[in-house]
Amino acid sequence: MFTDIQQCCMLLGTSDDILILCHKSPDGDTVGAAFGLYHALTHIGKRAAVKCSDPLPERLRYIHEGISMPEFEPRLVVAVDIADTGLLGPNLEQYAQRIDLCIDHHVSNSDYAAQTLLDSKAAAACELMYLVIRYLGVPITKPMADALYTGCATDTGCFRYSNTTARTLSTAAELIRDGASSAWINNHLFETVSKKRMELEKRIMDTLQYHFDGRCATIVMPRALLDELDAKVEELEGIVAIPRRIEGVDIAIAFRENPNGTYKISVRTEAKADASAICQQFGGGGHVRAAGCNLPGPLEQAMQALLAAAGKELGC
Amino acid sequence: MFTDIQQCCMLLGTSDDILILCHKSPDGDTVGAAFGLYHALTHIGKRAAVKCSDPLPERLRYIHEGISMPEFEPRLVVAVDIADTGLLGPNLEQYAQRIDLCIDHHVSNSDYAAQTLLDSKAAAACELMYLVIRYLGVPITKPMADALYTGCATDTGCFRYSNTTARTLSTAAELIRDGASSAWINNHLFETVSKKRMELEKRIMDTLQYHFDGRCATIVMPRALLDELDAKVEELEGIVAIPRRIEGVDIAIAFRENPNGTYKISVRTEAKADASAICQQFGGGGHVRAAGCNLPGPLEQAMQALLAAAGKELGC
């Protein structure tokens, strides 16, 4: 059932022993919103804890470092930035049927919680969480500001993506006034690249090929290369966005070879093409601008199939 | 002489036939601030024009397209985002001794104008110009908002650099509320890379070498490569920032071979090293984080000299 901010804050304000859940493969927004809420609740004397199915990312250590979570039997379970119970992950599945409150910004939210505060206009769950904490009447401390700023920044590519609104920027401005170390966070998250990532990008961009008069660009991540550089899946995140940024490219496709020789295919498109329409032909899916599918090898055959679908999508 | 916003607006409000000057090699901030002011002045019935020593950049066409500037004998000359008359460029040198008003945000401003409105806390001249236009009482129209948003975004790497303050973000939020097409501008300026630039980055990054346990990284732009790809100097802008972003790199050095075989050297540093101290040893200069110098070839010799200086700076 969908609820409003008043009811949401009433529920939080009258509860104790509150367990806050992040989604699996946690990112800056789910971690930021969870720890922002955690600090707000403990600030007003409540017992609270954050849980996640996966370990919290090392690069977000400044948010979660040094906080030891109490063990307790929760009397209120709150999911933040989680669109569906499928995103809880194996270690939190036990809570799937008993989520009392969900605070989220995904338009696709499946309304699985007893009460859901949804604001799909918010660029980040943290943008909404800021309003919740303000409505609760809790002053924003530096740890809250750092956590909430992180979510606003990561879900917008540091205020670059089209989901960034005037309210997103106003919220970030308030969080800086509240003490968020925005310069340090931006440098840490957006201006620093590991040596391995740099090498991966360089080697993968060597496979760049253009098709259909430069309207489609492909890159390949062969297993031999990924093994040679000991690349983990999360270290390849966002690489398909590189060819997508090239001027004139309407469709970017990345072919990542799985250990079993099949290919994980990621498609990113500009306004003129539908990524989801391409991937659905191969049993995959996703969004209009970002979609994926799996195909058996060899590469030449997978490439041929995808290029045929991409060409059709471009009307070539 | 330094002045305040009230005096600045008094001068603008009581003048007519106002010529607005951009700095040479114009960027988004000088062009955005100039056109923001131009629209504000014409909106209140004044005759105004923008001039620049160099052609205005093609990628900023959405700001200056379709506006034909009137010719007139100026009765007020305003320099925007220009720290010193040396930045006027050859085609505007005639105005160097007769600048009535300067609106700027560079701490190094040389106070060359009769009156200077300086706010060195502003991340962009456009952030200050927004305050000026508001103080003038002129409503911000969409062309003004697009122009001023552009300067705020370009001078901060789209709100990523450490000069971004709460006020910068609040200003950008207001400009979006005033109609700035921020999503389009961000995509156009920050998320789009030309095919040539992509190829240049790829080929130049192939020359990446680490030194001093990865604390120094060098890249080389050989003349043969630049000629092969027909690379213009402005197309190489910012490439030295790529190795600077690598984790653990305190000093990044780019060697660009000039047509005469000498080398233009750019040094970028993190907090731990002084770029200016390195370049001063070779007759160059600049800032603590960004400096440059020129050295004769061959490359091996120039590289050896720079690495010796970099090693000394790192205490290796």
Short mmCIF file of N, CA and C in Angstrom, two decimals, chain A residues 164-251:
data_model
loop_
_atom_site.label_atom_id
_atom_site.label_comp_id
_atom_site.label_asym_id
_atom_site.label_seq_id
_atom_site.Cartn_x
_atom_site.Cartn_y
_atom_site.Cartn_z
N THR A 164 18.59 14.18 -12.83
CA THR A 164 18.91 15.29 -11.92
C THR A 164 17.91 16.42 -12.10
N THR A 165 17.23 16.79 -11.02
CA THR A 165 16.28 17.90 -11.09
C THR A 165 16.76 19.06 -10.22
N ALA A 166 16.02 20.16 -10.29
CA ALA A 166 16.32 21.30 -9.42
C ALA A 166 16.30 20.86 -7.96
N ARG A 167 15.36 19.98 -7.61
CA ARG A 167 15.28 19.56 -6.21
C ARG A 167 16.49 18.73 -5.82
N THR A 168 16.99 17.89 -6.74
CA THR A 168 18.20 17.11 -6.44
C THR A 168 19.35 18.04 -6.09
N LEU A 169 19.55 19.08 -6.90
CA LEU A 169 20.65 20.01 -6.67
C LEU A 169 20.42 20.81 -5.38
N SER A 170 19.18 21.21 -5.13
CA SER A 170 18.88 21.94 -3.88
C SER A 170 19.17 21.06 -2.67
N THR A 171 18.81 19.79 -2.77
CA THR A 171 19.05 18.86 -1.67
C THR A 171 20.55 18.71 -1.43
N ALA A 172 21.31 18.54 -2.51
CA ALA A 172 22.76 18.42 -2.38
C ALA A 172 23.34 19.69 -1.76
N ALA A 173 22.83 20.84 -2.16
CA ALA A 173 23.30 22.12 -1.59
C ALA A 173 23.04 22.13 -0.08
N GLU A 174 21.85 21.72 0.33
CA GLU A 174 21.52 21.68 1.76
C GLU A 174 22.45 20.72 2.49
N LEU A 175 22.74 19.59 1.88
CA LEU A 175 23.59 18.59 2.53
C LEU A 175 25.03 19.11 2.69
N ILE A 176 25.49 19.90 1.73
CA ILE A 176 26.81 20.52 1.89
C ILE A 176 26.76 21.53 3.03
N ARG A 177 25.68 22.31 3.09
CA ARG A 177 25.53 23.25 4.22
C ARG A 177 25.48 22.50 5.55
N ASP A 178 24.94 21.27 5.51
CA ASP A 178 24.86 20.46 6.73
C ASP A 178 26.18 19.76 7.05
N GLY A 179 27.20 19.94 6.20
CA GLY A 179 28.52 19.43 6.53
C GLY A 179 29.05 18.30 5.66
N ALA A 180 28.32 17.91 4.62
CA ALA A 180 28.81 16.84 3.75
C ALA A 180 30.16 17.24 3.12
N SER A 181 31.12 16.30 3.15
CA SER A 181 32.43 16.55 2.54
C SER A 181 32.35 16.27 1.05
N SER A 182 31.62 17.12 0.35
CA SER A 182 31.32 16.84 -1.06
C SER A 182 32.57 16.80 -1.92
N ALA A 183 33.54 17.69 -1.66
CA ALA A 183 34.74 17.70 -2.51
C ALA A 183 35.50 16.38 -2.36
N TRP A 184 35.66 15.93 -1.13
CA TRP A 184 36.36 14.67 -0.90
C TRP A 184 35.58 13.49 -1.51
N ILE A 185 34.27 13.47 -1.30
CA ILE A 185 33.44 12.37 -1.81
C ILE A 185 33.49 12.34 -3.34
N ASN A 186 33.35 13.50 -3.97
CA ASN A 186 33.40 13.54 -5.44
C ASN A 186 34.73 13.03 -5.97
N ASN A 187 35.82 13.50 -5.34
CA ASN A 187 37.13 13.07 -5.80
C ASN A 187 37.30 11.57 -5.61
N HIS A 188 36.87 11.08 -4.46
CA HIS A 188 36.99 9.66 -4.13
C HIS A 188 36.17 8.77 -5.07
N LEU A 189 34.94 9.18 -5.34
CA LEU A 189 34.04 8.31 -6.10
C LEU A 189 34.11 8.52 -7.61
N PHE A 190 34.41 9.74 -8.05
CA PHE A 190 34.26 10.03 -9.48
C PHE A 190 35.56 10.38 -10.17
N GLU A 191 36.58 10.81 -9.41
CA GLU A 191 37.80 11.28 -10.06
C GLU A 191 38.95 10.31 -9.83
N THR A 192 38.70 9.16 -9.23
CA THR A 192 39.78 8.22 -8.96
C THR A 192 39.47 6.89 -9.65
N VAL A 193 40.44 6.40 -10.40
CA VAL A 193 40.30 5.17 -11.16
C VAL A 193 41.45 4.25 -10.76
N SER A 194 41.16 2.97 -10.52
CA SER A 194 42.25 2.08 -10.15
C SER A 194 43.14 1.79 -11.36
N LYS A 195 44.39 1.40 -11.08
CA LYS A 195 45.31 1.06 -12.17
C LYS A 195 44.73 -0.08 -13.01
N LYS A 196 44.09 -1.02 -12.30
CA LYS A 196 43.54 -2.17 -13.03
C LYS A 196 42.40 -1.73 -13.95
N ARG A 197 41.52 -0.87 -13.43
CA ARG A 197 40.40 -0.39 -14.25
C ARG A 197 40.93 0.36 -15.47
N MET A 198 41.95 1.18 -15.26
CA MET A 198 42.54 1.94 -16.36
C MET A 198 43.06 0.98 -17.44
N GLU A 199 43.76 -0.07 -17.00
CA GLU A 199 44.30 -1.05 -17.94
C GLU A 199 43.15 -1.78 -18.66
N LEU A 200 42.11 -2.15 -17.90
CA LEU A 200 40.96 -2.83 -18.48
C LEU A 200 40.29 -1.95 -19.56
N GLU A 201 40.07 -0.70 -19.23
CA GLU A 201 39.42 0.21 -20.18
C GLU A 201 40.25 0.32 -21.46
N LYS A 202 41.57 0.44 -21.26
CA LYS A 202 42.47 0.61 -22.40
C LYS A 202 42.43 -0.62 -23.30
N ARG A 203 42.54 -1.79 -22.68
CA ARG A 203 42.59 -3.02 -23.47
C ARG A 203 41.24 -3.30 -24.13
N ILE A 204 40.15 -3.03 -23.40
CA ILE A 204 38.82 -3.29 -23.96
C ILE A 204 38.51 -2.30 -25.08
N MET A 205 38.95 -1.04 -24.91
CA MET A 205 38.69 -0.05 -25.96
C MET A 205 39.49 -0.36 -27.22
N ASP A 206 40.54 -1.18 -27.11
CA ASP A 206 41.27 -1.63 -28.30
C ASP A 206 40.39 -2.51 -29.19
N THR A 207 39.30 -3.05 -28.65
CA THR A 207 38.42 -3.92 -29.45
C THR A 207 37.29 -3.12 -30.10
N LEU A 208 37.29 -1.80 -29.89
CA LEU A 208 36.19 -0.95 -30.40
C LEU A 208 36.05 -1.06 -31.92
N GLN A 209 34.82 -1.33 -32.35
CA GLN A 209 34.53 -1.34 -33.79
C GLN A 209 33.25 -0.55 -34.06
N TYR A 210 33.23 0.13 -35.19
CA TYR A 210 32.02 0.86 -35.58
C TYR A 210 31.28 0.08 -36.66
N HIS A 211 29.97 0.23 -36.67
CA HIS A 211 29.12 -0.42 -37.66
C HIS A 211 28.04 0.58 -38.10
N PHE A 212 27.42 0.32 -39.25
CA PHE A 212 26.33 1.17 -39.75
C PHE A 212 26.73 2.65 -39.73
N ASP A 213 27.79 2.95 -40.44
CA ASP A 213 28.25 4.35 -40.54
C ASP A 213 28.49 4.99 -39.18
N GLY A 214 28.98 4.22 -38.26
CA GLY A 214 29.31 4.78 -36.94
C GLY A 214 28.13 4.94 -36.02
N ARG A 215 26.96 4.44 -36.40
CA ARG A 215 25.78 4.60 -35.54
C ARG A 215 25.71 3.52 -34.48
N CYS A 216 26.51 2.46 -34.67
CA CYS A 216 26.58 1.39 -33.67
C CYS A 216 28.05 1.15 -33.35
N ALA A 217 28.36 0.97 -32.08
CA ALA A 217 29.74 0.69 -31.67
C ALA A 217 29.74 -0.56 -30.80
N THR A 218 30.72 -1.45 -31.03
CA THR A 218 30.80 -2.67 -30.21
C THR A 218 32.16 -2.73 -29.52
N ILE A 219 32.13 -3.31 -28.32
CA ILE A 219 33.38 -3.64 -27.63
C ILE A 219 33.28 -5.08 -27.12
N VAL A 220 34.42 -5.71 -26.95
CA VAL A 220 34.45 -7.12 -26.56
C VAL A 220 35.36 -7.28 -25.33
N MET A 221 34.89 -8.11 -24.38
CA MET A 221 35.70 -8.43 -23.20
C MET A 221 35.97 -9.93 -23.22
N PRO A 222 37.04 -10.34 -23.91
CA PRO A 222 37.31 -11.78 -24.04
C PRO A 222 37.77 -12.36 -22.69
N ARG A 223 37.41 -13.59 -22.47
CA ARG A 223 37.76 -14.28 -21.21
C ARG A 223 39.25 -14.23 -20.95
N ALA A 224 40.05 -14.43 -22.02
CA ALA A 224 41.51 -14.46 -21.84
C ALA A 224 41.99 -13.15 -21.23
N LEU A 225 41.44 -12.04 -21.69
CA LEU A 225 41.83 -10.74 -21.16
C LEU A 225 41.38 -10.57 -19.72
N LEU A 226 40.10 -10.95 -19.46
CA LEU A 226 39.57 -10.79 -18.10
C LEU A 226 40.35 -11.65 -17.12
N ASP A 227 40.73 -12.86 -17.56
CA ASP A 227 41.53 -13.73 -16.69
C ASP A 227 42.93 -13.17 -16.49
N GLU A 228 43.53 -12.71 -17.59
CA GLU A 228 44.88 -12.16 -17.51
C GLU A 228 44.95 -11.03 -16.50
N LEU A 229 43.90 -10.16 -16.49
CA LEU A 229 43.92 -9.00 -15.59
C LEU A 229 43.16 -9.29 -14.29
N ASP A 230 42.69 -10.53 -14.14
CA ASP A 230 41.97 -10.92 -12.92
C ASP A 230 40.81 -9.96 -12.64
N ALA A 231 40.00 -9.72 -13.68
CA ALA A 231 38.93 -8.73 -13.57
C ALA A 231 37.69 -9.35 -12.97
N LYS A 232 37.17 -8.71 -11.93
CA LYS A 232 35.89 -9.13 -11.35
C LYS A 232 34.76 -8.40 -12.07
N VAL A 233 33.57 -9.02 -12.01
CA VAL A 233 32.43 -8.45 -12.73
C VAL A 233 32.21 -6.98 -12.34
N GLU A 234 32.31 -6.68 -11.03
CA GLU A 234 32.03 -5.29 -10.61
C GLU A 234 33.08 -4.30 -11.12
N GLU A 235 34.24 -4.84 -11.48
CA GLU A 235 35.28 -3.94 -12.00
C GLU A 235 35.02 -3.56 -13.47
N LEU A 236 34.05 -4.25 -14.09
CA LEU A 236 33.72 -3.96 -15.48
C LEU A 236 32.50 -3.05 -15.60
N GLU A 237 31.95 -2.69 -14.45
CA GLU A 237 30.73 -1.88 -14.40
C GLU A 237 30.89 -0.59 -15.20
N GLY A 238 29.93 -0.34 -16.06
CA GLY A 238 29.91 0.95 -16.75
C GLY A 238 30.81 1.06 -17.96
N ILE A 239 31.55 0.00 -18.29
CA ILE A 239 32.46 0.12 -19.44
C ILE A 239 31.68 0.29 -20.74
N VAL A 240 30.49 -0.31 -20.82
CA VAL A 240 29.68 -0.17 -22.04
C VAL A 240 29.23 1.29 -22.23
N ALA A 241 29.28 2.08 -21.14
CA ALA A 241 28.90 3.50 -21.27
C ALA A 241 29.94 4.28 -22.07
N ILE A 242 31.17 3.75 -22.18
CA ILE A 242 32.23 4.49 -22.88
C ILE A 242 31.91 4.62 -24.38
N PRO A 243 31.68 3.50 -25.09
CA PRO A 243 31.32 3.69 -26.51
C PRO A 243 29.97 4.40 -26.70
N ARG A 244 29.09 4.30 -25.71
CA ARG A 244 27.78 4.97 -25.83
C ARG A 244 27.95 6.49 -25.90
N ARG A 245 29.05 6.98 -25.28
CA ARG A 245 29.27 8.43 -25.25
C ARG A 245 29.82 9.00 -26.56
N ILE A 246 30.22 8.10 -27.48
CA ILE A 246 30.84 8.60 -28.71
C ILE A 246 29.79 9.27 -29.59
N GLU A 247 30.16 10.43 -30.08
CA GLU A 247 29.27 11.23 -30.91
C GLU A 247 28.77 10.43 -32.11
N GLY A 248 27.48 10.43 -32.35
CA GLY A 248 26.91 9.73 -33.49
C GLY A 248 26.55 8.29 -33.21
N VAL A 249 26.98 7.75 -32.07
CA VAL A 249 26.66 6.36 -31.74
C VAL A 249 25.28 6.31 -31.09
N ASP A 250 24.34 5.61 -31.76
CA ASP A 250 23.00 5.47 -31.20
C ASP A 250 22.88 4.19 -30.39
N ILE A 251 23.67 3.17 -30.74
CA ILE A 251 23.61 1.89 -30.04
C ILE A 251 25.04 1.44 -29.69
#
